Amino acid sequence: MENKQEKPTAPFKPARLATSAALGILNENYYNALASAKADGKPVIWITSMAPIELIYAFDGIPFFPENYAALCSSRKVAAEFCETAEGSGMSQGLCSYALCMFGSIFEKRGAFGDEGVDEPDILLATEGACATHPKWWEAMQRHFNCPLIIIDAAYTVDGETLPEHHKSYLAAELEKAAYKIEEYTGKKFDIDRLREVVSLSDQASELWDDIDDMRAAVPTPITQIDVFTCLFALVTLRGTKEAVEFYQQLRDEVKERVDNGVGSIPNERFRLIWDLFPIYHNMRLLNYFAEFGGAFVTDLYGNAFSGRVDSSDPFNSLAERYLSFFMRSASWGKSELYKKRIEKYHVDGIVFHSNRCCRCFSAEQPEISQILREELRLPSMTFEADMVDPRVFDDAQVKARIETFIEMLESRKYPK
Amino acid sequence: MESEFYDAYSKRHELAEGWKQAGKRIIGYFCNYTPEELIHAAGIIPVRLRGSSENIALADAHLPTFCCSFIRSCLDQALRGRYSYLDGVVIPKTCDMTRCLPGIWKRNMKPSYFRALPVPGKSTDEAVDFFAHEMALFKESLEEYSGHKIDDESLNKAIKVYNENRALVQEVHKLALSDTPPLSGNEVFAIMLSGLILPKDEHSAMLRKLLDNLPPAKETADGAVRLMIAGNTFENMELMQAIEECGGNVVIDDLDIGTRYYWNHIEEGSEPLKALAAGYLRRVPCPCKHPTQPRLEHMLKLAKDYRVKGVILINQKYCDTHLYDRPWLESSLQQAGFPVLLVDHSDIGWVGGKFKTMVRAFIEMLE
């Protein structure tokens, strides 16, 4: 192993993937399609991140993710202003910053690109599957836009190792009802064969994503966490389309080539890390700061939520099982089990917890998970507080100091003198 | 304040220890979506888990500070050993904190009985069927744990006990329809709190005695302004006293531990599990459940029937589900002619002076 890396004088900037260019085109096409949706006669449906996007594409609709849009606003440095506007209107500070940012954009009639923002939705669709706040945020938007709102219930338990049949059948029935509601509101006939097609494409994209996810276990790991987060766009927003499958085929091939040639995501991989959980959209560079010390992120659960194998021969039941199977269903012990498997498979040296202040659902269990992993696997961890979208809550110096301390600790454990 | 009801609530842990000594089992639970009648029918005493205004000592190692102080406090009280008498805990799926808490509670408290209860977000016929199925599974697990069979007869008996208690508390609430209620808002608050932690038949006995021996109607002290208190949960009696000291008289509430809890009736009959499922899902909803309009309708009706001059809307900081509804509730109440005072609350570190200033100004405005 090489000598301890001295802190470089210039910030680290890893080379971008060749496939990133394709990502730019997908993004552009998506926003163009969104802008011309009315003219094209396509219904625009605003959905929560764990909603069944397959239903939207089955109706040839355009799914819009306020969460994604808020992330975009954050990366384009307009989130602080939007959040302030929303707070000024009476929304509480501390609510989900995706919601605050989106409402700010709506109230100001301004968007991520210095434009007038996005058009109003035709339909709002939320699920209970990810968090309790999604449906609340959608209810608030419904009061503002006065358009139809569909809420899909998912009455799961967080404490189960197996998925009970009646949980699946309840959600399957909810999904089918939602399809008929969309039919009612759009005037477009529901086509089960079209849904099967979309489900099959969704499965193909998920399978490709899982392949890419697996390949990150290589030493050195082939792609950066920033690439993982940005390339997730197609899985989140275009899952169910041919474009997503083509994109992930291209990405999978590029990643495989890197693995075959032993090309790492960073020049000198010394530590293999997990990032839990949300990206910091206004400061993705922070991930590169770890790289300056040889810290590479090799696996995470975030993408896991958006990938789901599904069976087009039994679409509603299969979708129900898929949407009840992502990690939110696991109580802290369950998430720890998921991490333990990955820690072994990906040769992980430490875990970084981004304590996302506005998201209780995914941050509340972090202290417990950190303790479980430390006690059972002696895995070192670090925790720092930030907000995924709102840059006003971030102490750059303090966080970097914490990273440096963490790296020193990892250094002395992995490369003792 | 002097009140056997408040006394019981303040001494709740001692009382529970006493029941344990007498050979009883106790299961702690959260929220209005735990079907207590099933626990009662298993011969176990259900007690609502409550926080405290004691500072957090141990829970910070297990929950971030940006979680609601109610849940943090409940966990802290348990970690400190205040709930050592519990044989088990039931946590229903309601808000995000109740989704995150099961793993944390189980691992640290190691209860001998534990259930994370799935609860639908809706109250459709399918949701009721789903919840009835979960009730049946919950019943089986209680039977296994207690060694006590729960047949329809014993379940209907439990439902009757609970219905009687709810009816008695509603009767107490209705006393305030009068211009000169015999009980103050504080006294009613203490009655509601005590019902959360006493066996229902005991609480009902105390209520019957009270209703048969009501004090004479109080002259409305110095033209005290009739108010409704609404929001999620708190237990700070000082807060209620502060409102009284500022010239307010809380005549009705829309709280999780008040009318949203007690104003319900479960059908007694041949399908008690289904009746429980329907009754629990179709009562005035927590903001975690959908649709949310019935709660506003409930609040507007109460405000009108109880002739309140204004509404104090109290919410726990970081309580997402309640806070998303807040701007809408505020404007709807205002449009209906009821001014609203918004209060961000935490029982821990509660500052009376600041609260009184706000309430005094609000009441002056209403007069």
PDB file of C-alpha atoms in Angstrom, chain A residues 81 84 153 243 264 272 286 306 332 354 356 366 375 395 410:
ATOM      1  CA  GLU A  81     -34.858  31.570  -1.225  1.00  0.00           C
ATOM      2  CA  GLU A  84     -37.757  31.113   2.995  1.00  0.00           C
ATOM      3  CA  ASP A 153     -52.475   3.340   1.037  1.00  0.00           C
ATOM      4  CA  GLU A 243     -34.806   5.234 -22.739  1.00  0.00           C
ATOM      5  CA  GLY A 264     -11.087   2.934  -9.816  1.00  0.00           C
ATOM      6  CA  ARG A 272     -14.223   2.025   1.363  1.00  0.00           C
ATOM      7  CA  LEU A 286     -18.486  17.146  -0.112  1.00  0.00           C
ATOM      8  CA  PHE A 306     -35.827   2.803  -6.759  1.00  0.00           C
ATOM      9  CA  SER A 332     -33.630  -0.290  12.569  1.00  0.00           C
ATOM     10  CA  HIS A 354     -25.774  12.420   6.903  1.00  0.00           C
ATOM     11  CA  ASN A 356     -30.777  15.079   7.376  1.00  0.00           C
ATOM     12  CA  GLN A 366     -29.412   6.500  12.368  1.00  0.00           C
ATOM     13  CA  GLU A 375     -21.325  -3.284  18.485  1.00  0.00           C
ATOM     14  CA  ASP A 395     -21.344  24.314   8.851  1.00  0.00           C
ATOM     15  CA  LEU A 410      -9.798   4.861   9.768  1.00  0.00           C
TER      16      LEU A 410
END
